[in-house]
mmCIF file of C-alpha atoms in Angstrom:
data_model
loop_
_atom_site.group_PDB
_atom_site.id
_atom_site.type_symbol
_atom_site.label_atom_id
_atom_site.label_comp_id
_atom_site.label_asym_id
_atom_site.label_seq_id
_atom_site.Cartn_x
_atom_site.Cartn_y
_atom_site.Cartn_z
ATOM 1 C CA UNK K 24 0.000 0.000 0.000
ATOM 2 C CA UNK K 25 1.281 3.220 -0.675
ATOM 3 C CA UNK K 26 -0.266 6.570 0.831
ATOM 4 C CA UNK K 27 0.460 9.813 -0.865
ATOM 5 C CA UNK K 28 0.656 12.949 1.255
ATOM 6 C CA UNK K 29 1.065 16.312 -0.770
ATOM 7 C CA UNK K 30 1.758 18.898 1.176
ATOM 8 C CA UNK K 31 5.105 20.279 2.065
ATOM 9 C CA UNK K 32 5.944 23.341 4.162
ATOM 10 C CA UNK K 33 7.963 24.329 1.354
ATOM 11 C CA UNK K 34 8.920 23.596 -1.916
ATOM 12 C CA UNK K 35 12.373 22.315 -3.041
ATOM 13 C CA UNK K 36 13.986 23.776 -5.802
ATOM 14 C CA UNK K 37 15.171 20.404 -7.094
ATOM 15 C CA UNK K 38 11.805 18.515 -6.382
ATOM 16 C CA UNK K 39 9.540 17.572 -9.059
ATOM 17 C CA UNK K 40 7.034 15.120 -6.548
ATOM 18 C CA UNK K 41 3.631 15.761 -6.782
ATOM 19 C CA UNK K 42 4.216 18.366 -3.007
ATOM 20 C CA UNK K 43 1.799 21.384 -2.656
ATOM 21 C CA UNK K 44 2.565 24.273 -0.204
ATOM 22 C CA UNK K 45 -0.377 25.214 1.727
ATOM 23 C CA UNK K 46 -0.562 28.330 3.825
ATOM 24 C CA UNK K 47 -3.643 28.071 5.661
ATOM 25 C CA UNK K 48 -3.977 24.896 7.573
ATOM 26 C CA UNK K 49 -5.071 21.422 5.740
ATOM 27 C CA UNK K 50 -8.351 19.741 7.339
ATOM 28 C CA UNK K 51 -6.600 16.759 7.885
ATOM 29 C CA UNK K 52 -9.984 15.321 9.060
ATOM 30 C CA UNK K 53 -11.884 15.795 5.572
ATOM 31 C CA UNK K 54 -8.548 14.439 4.033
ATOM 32 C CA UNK K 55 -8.563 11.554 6.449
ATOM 33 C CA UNK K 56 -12.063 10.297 5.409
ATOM 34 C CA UNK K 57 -11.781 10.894 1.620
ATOM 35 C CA UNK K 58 -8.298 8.136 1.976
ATOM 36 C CA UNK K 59 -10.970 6.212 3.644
ATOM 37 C CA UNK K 60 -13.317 6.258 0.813
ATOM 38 C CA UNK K 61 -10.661 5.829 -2.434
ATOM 39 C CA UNK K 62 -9.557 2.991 -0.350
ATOM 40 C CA UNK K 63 -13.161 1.361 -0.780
ATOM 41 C CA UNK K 64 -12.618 2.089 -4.769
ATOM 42 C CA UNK K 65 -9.429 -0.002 -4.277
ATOM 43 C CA UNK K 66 -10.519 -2.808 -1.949
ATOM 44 C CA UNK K 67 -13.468 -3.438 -4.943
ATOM 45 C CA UNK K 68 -10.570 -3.615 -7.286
ATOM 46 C CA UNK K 69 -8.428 -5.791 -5.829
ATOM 47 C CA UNK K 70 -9.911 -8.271 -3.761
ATOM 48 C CA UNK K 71 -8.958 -10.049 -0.664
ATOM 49 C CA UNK K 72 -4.958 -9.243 -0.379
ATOM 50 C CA UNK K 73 -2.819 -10.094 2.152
ATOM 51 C CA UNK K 74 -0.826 -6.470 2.482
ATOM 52 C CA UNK K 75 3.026 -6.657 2.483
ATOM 53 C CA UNK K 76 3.979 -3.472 3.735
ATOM 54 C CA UNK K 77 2.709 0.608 3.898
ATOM 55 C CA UNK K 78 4.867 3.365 2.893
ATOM 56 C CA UNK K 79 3.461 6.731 3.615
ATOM 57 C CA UNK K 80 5.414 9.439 1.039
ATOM 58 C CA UNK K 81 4.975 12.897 -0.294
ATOM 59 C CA UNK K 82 5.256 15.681 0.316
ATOM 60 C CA UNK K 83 6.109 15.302 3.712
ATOM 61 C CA UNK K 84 3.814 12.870 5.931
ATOM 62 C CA UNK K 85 5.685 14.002 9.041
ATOM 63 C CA UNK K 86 3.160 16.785 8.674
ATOM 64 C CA UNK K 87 0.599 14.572 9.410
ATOM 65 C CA UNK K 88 -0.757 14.274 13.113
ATOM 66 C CA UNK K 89 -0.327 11.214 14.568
ATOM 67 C CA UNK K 90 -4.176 10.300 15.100
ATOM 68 C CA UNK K 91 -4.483 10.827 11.026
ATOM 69 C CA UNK K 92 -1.677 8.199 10.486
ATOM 70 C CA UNK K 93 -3.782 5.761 13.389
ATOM 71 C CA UNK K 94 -7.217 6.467 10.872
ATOM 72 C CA UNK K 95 -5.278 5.770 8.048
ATOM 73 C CA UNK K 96 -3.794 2.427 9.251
ATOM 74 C CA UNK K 97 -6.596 1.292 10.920
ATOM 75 C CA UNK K 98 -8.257 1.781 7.521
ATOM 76 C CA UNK K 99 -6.446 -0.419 5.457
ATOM 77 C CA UNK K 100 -6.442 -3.077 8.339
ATOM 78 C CA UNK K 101 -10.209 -3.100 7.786
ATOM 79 C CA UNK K 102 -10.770 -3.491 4.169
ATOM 80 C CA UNK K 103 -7.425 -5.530 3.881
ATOM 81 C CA UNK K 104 -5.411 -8.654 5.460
ATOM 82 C CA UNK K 105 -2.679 -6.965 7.392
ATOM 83 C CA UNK K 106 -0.078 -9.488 9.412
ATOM 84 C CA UNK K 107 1.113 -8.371 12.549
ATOM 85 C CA UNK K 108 5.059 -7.069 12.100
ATOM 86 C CA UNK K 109 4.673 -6.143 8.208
ATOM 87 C CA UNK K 110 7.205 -3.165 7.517
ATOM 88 C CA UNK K 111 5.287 0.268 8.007
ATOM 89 C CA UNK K 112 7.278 3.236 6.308
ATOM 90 C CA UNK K 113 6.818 7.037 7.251
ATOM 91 C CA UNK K 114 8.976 9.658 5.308
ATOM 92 C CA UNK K 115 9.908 12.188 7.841
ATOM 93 C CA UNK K 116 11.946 15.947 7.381
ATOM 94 C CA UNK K 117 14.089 17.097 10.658
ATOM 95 C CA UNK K 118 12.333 20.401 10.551
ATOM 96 C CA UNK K 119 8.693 18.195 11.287
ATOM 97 C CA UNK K 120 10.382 16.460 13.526
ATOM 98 C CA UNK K 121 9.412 16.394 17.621
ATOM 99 C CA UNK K 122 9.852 13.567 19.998
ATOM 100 C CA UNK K 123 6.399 13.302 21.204
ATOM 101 C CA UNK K 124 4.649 13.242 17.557
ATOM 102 C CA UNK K 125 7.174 10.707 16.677
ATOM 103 C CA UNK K 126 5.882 8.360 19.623
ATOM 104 C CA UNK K 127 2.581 9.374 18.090
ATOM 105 C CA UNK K 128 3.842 7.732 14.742
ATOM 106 C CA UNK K 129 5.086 4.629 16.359
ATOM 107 C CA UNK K 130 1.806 4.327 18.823
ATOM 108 C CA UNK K 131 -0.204 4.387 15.279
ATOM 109 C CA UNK K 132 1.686 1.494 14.178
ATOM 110 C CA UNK K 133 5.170 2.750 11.861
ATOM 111 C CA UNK K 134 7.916 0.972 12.470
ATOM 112 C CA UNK K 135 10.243 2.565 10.310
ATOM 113 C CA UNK K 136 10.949 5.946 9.135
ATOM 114 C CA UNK K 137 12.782 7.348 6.525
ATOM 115 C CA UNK K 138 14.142 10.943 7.008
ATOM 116 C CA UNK K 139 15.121 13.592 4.054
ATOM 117 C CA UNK K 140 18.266 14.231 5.353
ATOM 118 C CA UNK K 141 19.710 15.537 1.989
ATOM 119 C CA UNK K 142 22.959 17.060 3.573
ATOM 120 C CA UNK K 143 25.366 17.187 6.045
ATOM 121 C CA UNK K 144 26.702 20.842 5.629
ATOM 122 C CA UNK K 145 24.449 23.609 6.506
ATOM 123 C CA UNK K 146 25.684 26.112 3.233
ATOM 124 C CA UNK K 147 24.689 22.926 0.972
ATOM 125 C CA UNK K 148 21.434 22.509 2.683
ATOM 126 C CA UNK K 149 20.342 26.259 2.335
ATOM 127 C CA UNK K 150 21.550 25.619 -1.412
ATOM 128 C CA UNK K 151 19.082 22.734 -1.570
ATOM 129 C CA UNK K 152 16.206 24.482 -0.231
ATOM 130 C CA UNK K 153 15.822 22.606 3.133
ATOM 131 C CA UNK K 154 13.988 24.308 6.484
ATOM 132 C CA UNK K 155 16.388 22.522 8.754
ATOM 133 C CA UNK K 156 20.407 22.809 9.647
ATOM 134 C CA UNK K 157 22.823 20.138 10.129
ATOM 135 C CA UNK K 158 21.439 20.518 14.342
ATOM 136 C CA UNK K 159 18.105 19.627 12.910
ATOM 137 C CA UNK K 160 19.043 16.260 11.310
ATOM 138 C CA UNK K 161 21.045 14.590 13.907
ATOM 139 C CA UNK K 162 18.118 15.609 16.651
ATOM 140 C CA UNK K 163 16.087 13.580 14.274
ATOM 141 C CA UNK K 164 18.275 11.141 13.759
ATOM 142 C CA UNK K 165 19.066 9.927 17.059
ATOM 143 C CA UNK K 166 15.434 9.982 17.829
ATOM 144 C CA UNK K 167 14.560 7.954 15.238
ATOM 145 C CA UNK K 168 17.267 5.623 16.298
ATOM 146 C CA UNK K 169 15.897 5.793 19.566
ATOM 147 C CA UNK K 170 11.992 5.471 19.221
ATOM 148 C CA UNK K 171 11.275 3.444 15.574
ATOM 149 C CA UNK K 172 13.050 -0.764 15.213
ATOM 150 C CA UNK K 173 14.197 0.833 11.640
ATOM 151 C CA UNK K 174 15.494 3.775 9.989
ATOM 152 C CA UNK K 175 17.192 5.024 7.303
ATOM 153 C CA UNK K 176 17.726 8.517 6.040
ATOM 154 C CA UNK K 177 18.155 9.806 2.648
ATOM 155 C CA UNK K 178 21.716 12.231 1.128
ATOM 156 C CA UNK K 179 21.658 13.814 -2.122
ATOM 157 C CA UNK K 180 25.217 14.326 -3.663
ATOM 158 C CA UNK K 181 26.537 15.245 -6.848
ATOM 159 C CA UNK K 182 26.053 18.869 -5.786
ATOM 160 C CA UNK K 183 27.627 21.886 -7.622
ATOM 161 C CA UNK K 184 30.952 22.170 -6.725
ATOM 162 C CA UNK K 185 31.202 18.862 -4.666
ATOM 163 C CA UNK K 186 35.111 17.121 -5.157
ATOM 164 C CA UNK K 187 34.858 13.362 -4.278
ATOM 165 C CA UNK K 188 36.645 14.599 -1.305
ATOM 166 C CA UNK K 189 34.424 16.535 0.276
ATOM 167 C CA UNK K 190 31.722 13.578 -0.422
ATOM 168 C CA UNK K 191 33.875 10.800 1.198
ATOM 169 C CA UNK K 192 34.259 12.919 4.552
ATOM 170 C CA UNK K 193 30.654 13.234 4.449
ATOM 171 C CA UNK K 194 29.460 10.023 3.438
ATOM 172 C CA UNK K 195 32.433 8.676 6.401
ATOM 173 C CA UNK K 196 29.870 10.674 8.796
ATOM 174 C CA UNK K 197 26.823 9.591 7.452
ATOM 175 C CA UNK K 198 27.342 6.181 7.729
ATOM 176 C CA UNK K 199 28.673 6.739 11.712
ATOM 177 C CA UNK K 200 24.793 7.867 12.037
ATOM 178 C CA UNK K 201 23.062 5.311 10.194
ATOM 179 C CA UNK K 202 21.260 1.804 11.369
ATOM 180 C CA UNK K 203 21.622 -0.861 8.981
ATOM 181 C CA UNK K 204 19.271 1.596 5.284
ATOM 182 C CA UNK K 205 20.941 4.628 3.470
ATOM 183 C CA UNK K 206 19.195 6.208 -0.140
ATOM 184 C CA UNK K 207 21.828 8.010 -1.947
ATOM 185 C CA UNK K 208 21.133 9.811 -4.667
ATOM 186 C CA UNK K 209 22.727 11.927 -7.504
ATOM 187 C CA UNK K 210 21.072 15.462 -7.617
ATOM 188 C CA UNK K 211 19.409 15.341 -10.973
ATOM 189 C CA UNK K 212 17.770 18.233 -13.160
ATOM 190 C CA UNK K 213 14.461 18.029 -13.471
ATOM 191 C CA UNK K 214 12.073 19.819 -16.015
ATOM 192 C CA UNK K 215 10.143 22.222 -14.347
ATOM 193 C CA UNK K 216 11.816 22.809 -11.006
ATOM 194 C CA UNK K 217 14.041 26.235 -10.510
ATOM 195 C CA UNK K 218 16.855 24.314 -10.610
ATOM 196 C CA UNK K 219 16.195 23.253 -14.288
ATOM 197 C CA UNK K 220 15.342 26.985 -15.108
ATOM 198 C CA UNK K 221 19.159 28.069 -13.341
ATOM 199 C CA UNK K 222 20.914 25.091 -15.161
ATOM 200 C CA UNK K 223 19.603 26.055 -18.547
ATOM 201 C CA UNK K 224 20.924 29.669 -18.021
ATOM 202 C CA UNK K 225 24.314 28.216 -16.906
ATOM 203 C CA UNK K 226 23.769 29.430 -13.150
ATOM 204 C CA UNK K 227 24.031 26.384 -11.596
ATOM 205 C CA UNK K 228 26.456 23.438 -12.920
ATOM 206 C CA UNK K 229 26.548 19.831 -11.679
ATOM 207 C CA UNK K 230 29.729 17.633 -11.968
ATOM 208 C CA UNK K 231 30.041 16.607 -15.106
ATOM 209 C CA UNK K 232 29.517 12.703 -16.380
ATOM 210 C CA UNK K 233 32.924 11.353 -15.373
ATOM 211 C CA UNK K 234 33.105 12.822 -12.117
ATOM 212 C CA UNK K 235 29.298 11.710 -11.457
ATOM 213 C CA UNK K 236 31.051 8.396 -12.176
ATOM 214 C CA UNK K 237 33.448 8.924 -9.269
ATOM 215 C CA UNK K 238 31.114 10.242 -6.586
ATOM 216 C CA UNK K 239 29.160 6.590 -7.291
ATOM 217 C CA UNK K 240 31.987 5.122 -7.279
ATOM 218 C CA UNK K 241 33.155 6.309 -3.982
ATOM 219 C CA UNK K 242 29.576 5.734 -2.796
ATOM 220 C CA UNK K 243 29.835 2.161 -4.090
ATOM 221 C CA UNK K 244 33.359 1.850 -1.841
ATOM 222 C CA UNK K 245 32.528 3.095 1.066
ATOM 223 C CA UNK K 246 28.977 1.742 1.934
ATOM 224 C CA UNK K 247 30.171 -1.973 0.886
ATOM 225 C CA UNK K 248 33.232 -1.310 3.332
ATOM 226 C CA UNK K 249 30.106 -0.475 5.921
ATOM 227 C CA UNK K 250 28.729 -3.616 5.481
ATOM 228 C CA UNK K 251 25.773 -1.513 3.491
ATOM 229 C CA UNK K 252 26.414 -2.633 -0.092
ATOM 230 C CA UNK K 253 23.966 -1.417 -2.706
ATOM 231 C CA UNK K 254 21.282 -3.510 -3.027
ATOM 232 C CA UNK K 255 19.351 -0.813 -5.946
ATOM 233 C CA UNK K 256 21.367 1.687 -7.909
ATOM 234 C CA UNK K 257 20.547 4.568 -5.025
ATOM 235 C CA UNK K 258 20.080 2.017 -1.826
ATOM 236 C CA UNK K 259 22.140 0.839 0.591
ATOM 237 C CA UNK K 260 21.528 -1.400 3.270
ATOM 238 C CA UNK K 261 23.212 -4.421 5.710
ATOM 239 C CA UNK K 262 21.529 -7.869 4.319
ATOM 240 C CA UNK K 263 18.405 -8.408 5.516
ATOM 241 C CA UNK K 264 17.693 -4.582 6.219
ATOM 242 C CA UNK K 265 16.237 -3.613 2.916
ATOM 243 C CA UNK K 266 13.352 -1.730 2.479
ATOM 244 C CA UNK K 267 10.957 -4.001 2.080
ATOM 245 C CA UNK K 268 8.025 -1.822 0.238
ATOM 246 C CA UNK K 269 10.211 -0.843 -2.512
ATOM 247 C CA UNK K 270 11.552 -4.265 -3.298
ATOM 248 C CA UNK K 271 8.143 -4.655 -4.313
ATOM 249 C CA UNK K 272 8.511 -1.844 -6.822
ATOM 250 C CA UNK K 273 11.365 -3.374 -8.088
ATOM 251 C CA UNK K 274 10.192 -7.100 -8.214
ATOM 252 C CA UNK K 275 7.291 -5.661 -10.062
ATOM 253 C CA UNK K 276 4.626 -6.901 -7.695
ATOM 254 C CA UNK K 277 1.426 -5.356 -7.144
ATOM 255 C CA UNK K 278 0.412 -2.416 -5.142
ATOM 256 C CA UNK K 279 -2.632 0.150 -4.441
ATOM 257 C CA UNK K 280 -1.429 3.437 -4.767
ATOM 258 C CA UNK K 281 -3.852 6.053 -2.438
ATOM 259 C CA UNK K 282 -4.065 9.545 -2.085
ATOM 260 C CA UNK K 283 -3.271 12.792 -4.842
ATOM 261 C CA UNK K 284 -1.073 11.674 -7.235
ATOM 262 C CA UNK K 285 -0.214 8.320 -6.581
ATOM 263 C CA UNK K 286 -0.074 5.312 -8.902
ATOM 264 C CA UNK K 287 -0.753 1.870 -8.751
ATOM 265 C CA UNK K 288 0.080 -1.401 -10.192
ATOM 266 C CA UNK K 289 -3.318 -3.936 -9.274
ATOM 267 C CA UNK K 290 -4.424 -7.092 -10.898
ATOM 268 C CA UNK K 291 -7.923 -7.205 -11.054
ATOM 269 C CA UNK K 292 -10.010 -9.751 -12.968
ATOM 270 C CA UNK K 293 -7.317 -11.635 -14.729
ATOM 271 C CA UNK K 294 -5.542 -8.154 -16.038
ATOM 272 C CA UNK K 295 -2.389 -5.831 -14.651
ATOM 273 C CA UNK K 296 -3.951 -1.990 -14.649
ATOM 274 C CA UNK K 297 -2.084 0.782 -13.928
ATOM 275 C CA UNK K 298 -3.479 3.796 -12.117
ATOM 276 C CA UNK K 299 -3.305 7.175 -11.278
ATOM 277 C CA UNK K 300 -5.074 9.562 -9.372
ATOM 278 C CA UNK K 301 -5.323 13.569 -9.865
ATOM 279 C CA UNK K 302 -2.599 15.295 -8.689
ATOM 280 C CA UNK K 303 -3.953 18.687 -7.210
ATOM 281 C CA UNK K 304 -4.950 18.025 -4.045
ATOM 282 C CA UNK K 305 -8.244 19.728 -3.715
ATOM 283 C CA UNK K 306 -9.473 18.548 -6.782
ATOM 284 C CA UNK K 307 -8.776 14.839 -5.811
ATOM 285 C CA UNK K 308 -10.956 15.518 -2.665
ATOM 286 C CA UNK K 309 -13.773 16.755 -4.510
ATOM 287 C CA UNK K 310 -13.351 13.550 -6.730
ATOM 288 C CA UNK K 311 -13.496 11.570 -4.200
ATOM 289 C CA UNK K 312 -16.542 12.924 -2.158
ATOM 290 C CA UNK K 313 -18.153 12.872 -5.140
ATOM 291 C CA UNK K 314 -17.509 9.442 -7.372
ATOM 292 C CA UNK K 315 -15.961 7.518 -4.169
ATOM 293 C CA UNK K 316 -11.892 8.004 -5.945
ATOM 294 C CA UNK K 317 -9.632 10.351 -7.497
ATOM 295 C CA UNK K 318 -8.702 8.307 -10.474
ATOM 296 C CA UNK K 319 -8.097 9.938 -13.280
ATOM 297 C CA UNK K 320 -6.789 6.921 -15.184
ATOM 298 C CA UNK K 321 -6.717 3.213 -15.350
ATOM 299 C CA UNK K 322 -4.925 1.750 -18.127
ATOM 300 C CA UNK K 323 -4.817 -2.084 -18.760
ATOM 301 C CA UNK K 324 -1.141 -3.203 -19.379
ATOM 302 C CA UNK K 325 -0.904 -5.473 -22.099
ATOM 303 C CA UNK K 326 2.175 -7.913 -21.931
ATOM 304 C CA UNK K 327 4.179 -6.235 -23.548
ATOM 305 C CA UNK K 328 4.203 -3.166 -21.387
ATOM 306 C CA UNK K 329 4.501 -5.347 -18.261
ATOM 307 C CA UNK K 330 7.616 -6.848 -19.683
ATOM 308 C CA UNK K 331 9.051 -3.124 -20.553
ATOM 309 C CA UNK K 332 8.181 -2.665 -16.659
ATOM 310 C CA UNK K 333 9.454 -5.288 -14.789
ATOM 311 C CA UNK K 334 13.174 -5.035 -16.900
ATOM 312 C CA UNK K 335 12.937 -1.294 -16.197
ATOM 313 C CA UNK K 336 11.856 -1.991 -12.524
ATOM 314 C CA UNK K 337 14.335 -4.868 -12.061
ATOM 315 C CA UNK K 338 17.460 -4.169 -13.289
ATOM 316 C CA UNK K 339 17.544 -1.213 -10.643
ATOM 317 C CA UNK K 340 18.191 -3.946 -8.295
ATOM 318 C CA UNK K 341 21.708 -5.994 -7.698
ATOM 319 C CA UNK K 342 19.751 -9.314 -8.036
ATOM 320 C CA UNK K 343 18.545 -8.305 -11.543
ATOM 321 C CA UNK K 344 15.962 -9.541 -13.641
ATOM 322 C CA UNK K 345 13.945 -13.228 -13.673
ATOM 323 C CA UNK K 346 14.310 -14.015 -17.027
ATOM 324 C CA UNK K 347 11.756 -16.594 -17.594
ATOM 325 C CA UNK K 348 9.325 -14.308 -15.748
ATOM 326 C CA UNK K 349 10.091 -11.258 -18.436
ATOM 327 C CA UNK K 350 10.400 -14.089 -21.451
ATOM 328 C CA UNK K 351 6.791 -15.698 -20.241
ATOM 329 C CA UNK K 352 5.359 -11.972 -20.776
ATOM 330 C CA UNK K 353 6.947 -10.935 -23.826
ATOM 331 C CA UNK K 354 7.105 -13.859 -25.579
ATOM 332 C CA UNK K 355 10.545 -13.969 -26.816
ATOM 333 C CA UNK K 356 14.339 -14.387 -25.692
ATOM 334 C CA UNK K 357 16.475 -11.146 -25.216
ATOM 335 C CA UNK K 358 17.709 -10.120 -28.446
ATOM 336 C CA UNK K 359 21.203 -12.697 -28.934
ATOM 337 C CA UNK K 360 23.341 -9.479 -30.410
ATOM 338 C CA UNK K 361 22.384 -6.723 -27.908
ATOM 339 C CA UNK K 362 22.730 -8.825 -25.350
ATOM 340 C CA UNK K 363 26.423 -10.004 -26.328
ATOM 341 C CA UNK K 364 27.402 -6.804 -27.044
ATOM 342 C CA UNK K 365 26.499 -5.616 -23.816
ATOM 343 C CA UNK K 366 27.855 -8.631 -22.178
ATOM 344 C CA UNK K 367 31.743 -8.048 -24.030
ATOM 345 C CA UNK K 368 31.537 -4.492 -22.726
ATOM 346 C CA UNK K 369 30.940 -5.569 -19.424
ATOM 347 C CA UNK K 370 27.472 -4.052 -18.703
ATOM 348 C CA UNK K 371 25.633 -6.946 -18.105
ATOM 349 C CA UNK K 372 26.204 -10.347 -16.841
ATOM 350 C CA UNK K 373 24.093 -13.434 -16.328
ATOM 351 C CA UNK K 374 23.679 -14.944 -13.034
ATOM 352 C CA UNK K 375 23.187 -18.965 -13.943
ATOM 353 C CA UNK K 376 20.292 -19.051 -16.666
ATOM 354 C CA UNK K 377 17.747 -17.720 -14.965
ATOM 355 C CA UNK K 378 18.416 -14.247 -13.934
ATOM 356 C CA UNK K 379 20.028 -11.389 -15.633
ATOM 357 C CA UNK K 380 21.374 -8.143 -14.036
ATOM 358 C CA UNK K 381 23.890 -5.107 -14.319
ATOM 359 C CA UNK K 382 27.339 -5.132 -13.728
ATOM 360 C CA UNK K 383 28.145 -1.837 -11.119
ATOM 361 C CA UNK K 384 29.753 -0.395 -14.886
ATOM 362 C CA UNK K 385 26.315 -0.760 -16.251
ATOM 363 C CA UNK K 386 24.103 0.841 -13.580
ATOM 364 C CA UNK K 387 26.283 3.885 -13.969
ATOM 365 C CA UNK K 388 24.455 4.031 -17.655
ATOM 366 C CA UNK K 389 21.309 1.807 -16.421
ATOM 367 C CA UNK K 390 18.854 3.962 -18.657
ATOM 368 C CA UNK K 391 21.020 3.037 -21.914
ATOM 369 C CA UNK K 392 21.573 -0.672 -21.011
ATOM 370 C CA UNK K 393 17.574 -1.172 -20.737
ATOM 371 C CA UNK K 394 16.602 0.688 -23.251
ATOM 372 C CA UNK K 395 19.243 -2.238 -25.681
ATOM 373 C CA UNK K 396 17.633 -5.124 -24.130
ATOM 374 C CA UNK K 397 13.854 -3.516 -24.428
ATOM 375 C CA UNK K 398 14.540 -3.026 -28.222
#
C-alpha cells in the first residue's frame, strides 16, 4: 500500500514530486475520510490481499498528526489482510520532527521511518532548499534511532561544486549515524523545477559525467566497506535490512497506490492496470466525495508493457531480472546481439540461466543498457 501525502511546508527547488505548499492549515480530518473512501474504490478492485507493507510518502507525511496516520492504518487493516510485524514506512523531514509526535507515529503502528536528510553541511542545505540545519538532522536522527526498530535517512550528492573529497568525509559521517538503510542519490535536473530553469541559463552546474562516475563510485566503496552494499542503484543497506516496500517496486509486484497523485500497479479480474489519481490536491478531494476516488486513469497493461516494466523496474536492483518471468510476458528471448554486445563491454552479466542483471559499470548508464535489451 502506498499513501500519498502532498503537502510540504515548502517547496524544493530540485523537487519535481507531486508536493503542494499550503498556507492556511489542511483539514486533515476531511482528508482523512476521503483516503478512507478511495480505499473502498481499491478494496473493490483488488480483492482479498494479504498487504506486504505501507509506505506513507509525499510531500512530507511528518506533517501529518499522529491520530491521522492511526485512521489511516486502521483503515487499510479493515478493508485488507494486514499481518502483525509487516514493515510500516513514514517519510519524515528534521524540521517536522518532535519527539512526542514521533511516539505518536510509532503508537499508530510505523515501524520505520525514513528521514530527508539531503545534507550534512548547513551552506549545501540552504543551497538545496531545506527548512532545517545540520542541528536539525542529527536531533532527528538519534530519535529515530531511539523510538522506531528501523530507519534510514536519505543524502543527495553530486552537488555543484562537490570534489569526491568533500563527499567521502561526508558520506564517512553519514554512515557513523546510520542503522543498517541509506538512499543516496545523484542530484538530478528536473524539467520544471528552478533548478532546471538556473541550469539552462548556466547558473548552476553539476559535476560533469565522469566525475558523477566517481562520486558513485566512492559511494559504491565506502557503503560496501560499511557492510551496506547497494542492493538498488541509489540504496544501501546491511543484508536483511532492505526496504521491504520498494523491493516490491522493483520485483514488479502489485500495489494500491492512495491519495493525490499516486499510482498503482493492481491485478484485477485476470488483467495488470495501472493507475493514477489527480494530482492537485483539492481537486482529488472533490473527486473523491463525489464518485468515491480520485482516479483519473486506469490503463490495462498489455504484456508487452509489463515486460518493458518489470526489466525497467528490475534491473535497478543488484539481483537483476527473472528471465523466464520477463520471457513468459513478452514472448521472446532477449535479443542474442544486444545482449552479447552488452555482455563483451561488461554491462551486463548473467547470473546462472535464470536471472540477468547489471554489472556496477552498467548501472552507472542503467537507462542506456535497458533501453538495448527492451529493443
Amino acid at each position: 500500500m502506498y499513501i500519498h501525502w502532498p503537502f510540504c511546508a515548502a517547496k524544493c527547488p530540485y523537487c519535481d514530486f507531486n508536493s503542494h505548499v499550503r498556507h492556511q492549515p489542511v483539514d486533515q480530518v476531511r482528508f482523512a475520510a476521503a483516503f478512507l473512501k478511495e480505499m473502498d474504490t481499491m478494496r473493490a478492485l483488488s480483492g482479498p490481499k494479504t498487504v506486504t507493507s505501507i509506505f506513507m510518502g509525499g510531500g512530507t507525511p511528518s506533517l501529518m498528526n499522529p491520530q491521522t496516520v492511526e485512521t489511516i492504518l486502521d483503515g487499510i487493516a479493515a478493508r485488507w489482510h494486514v499481518p502483525a510485524g509487516i514493515e510500516v514506512t513514514m517519510e519524515a523531514n528534521p524540521s517536522s520532527v518532535e519527539a512526542e509526535r514521533f511516539r505518536g507515529y510509532r503508537a499508530a503502528g510505523v515501524n520505520r521511518v525514513s528521514l530527508g536528510v539531503q545534507a550534512l553541511n548547513d551552506a549545501d542545505l540552504k543551497f538545496l532548499g531545506r527548512l532545517h540545519d545540520v542541528a536539525d538532522a542529527l536531533k532527528a536522527i538519534r530519535l529515530a534511532r531511539e523510538i522506531f526498530p528501523r530507519m534510514s535517512f536519505d543524502l543527495i550528492y553530486a552537488r555543484p561544486n562537490q570534489t569526491v573529497e568533500a563527499w567521502e568525509r561526508e558520506l564517512n559521517e553519514a554512515v557513523s549515524y546510520a542503522v543498517d538503510h541509506l538512499s543516496l542519490y545523484q542530484l538530478t535536473i528536473e524539467e520544471g523545477t528552478p533548478f532546471y530553469g538556473l541550469h539552462k541559463a548556466g547558473k548552476l552546474i553539476v559535476p560533469d559525467g565522469d566525475q558523477s562516475a566517481e562520486l558513485y563510485e566512492a559511494t559504491q566503496s565506502i557503503t560496501e566497506g560499511f557492510g551496506m552494499p547497494a542492493y538498488e542503484v541509489s540504496n544501501h543497506a546491511k543484508p536483511g535490512a532492505e526496504s521491504r516496500h520498494n523491493l516490491t517496486y522493483w520485483r514488479y509486484g502489485d500495489y494500491a497506490g492512495i491519495g493525490p497523485g499516486a499510482h498503482g500497479r493492481l491485478r484485477t479480474g485476470g488483467a495488470k492496470i495501472a493507475t493514477a489519481t489527480e494530482r492537485k490536491p483539492e481537486d482529488w478531494l472533490a473527486l473523491v466525495e463525489a464518485d468515491g476516488h480520485g482516479m483519473v486513469d486506469q490503463e490495462i497493461l498489455d504484456y508487452e508493457a509489463q515486460a518493458d516494466e518489470l526489466l525497467l523496474m528490475g534491473l535497478r536492483l543488484r539481483e537483476g531480472v527473472d528471465l523466464a518471468r520477463w520471457q513468459q510476458l513478452s514472448h521472446r528471448d532477449p535479443d542474442p546481439a544486444r545482449e552479447q554486445f552488452l555482455l563483451e563491454h561488461g554491462f551486463i552479466e548473467r547470473i546462472g540461466n535464470s536471472r540477468l542483471r547489471c554489472t556496477p559499470k552498467g548501472m552507472l548508464v542503467l537507462d542506456a543498457v535497458v533501453a538495448d535489451l527492451a529493443c
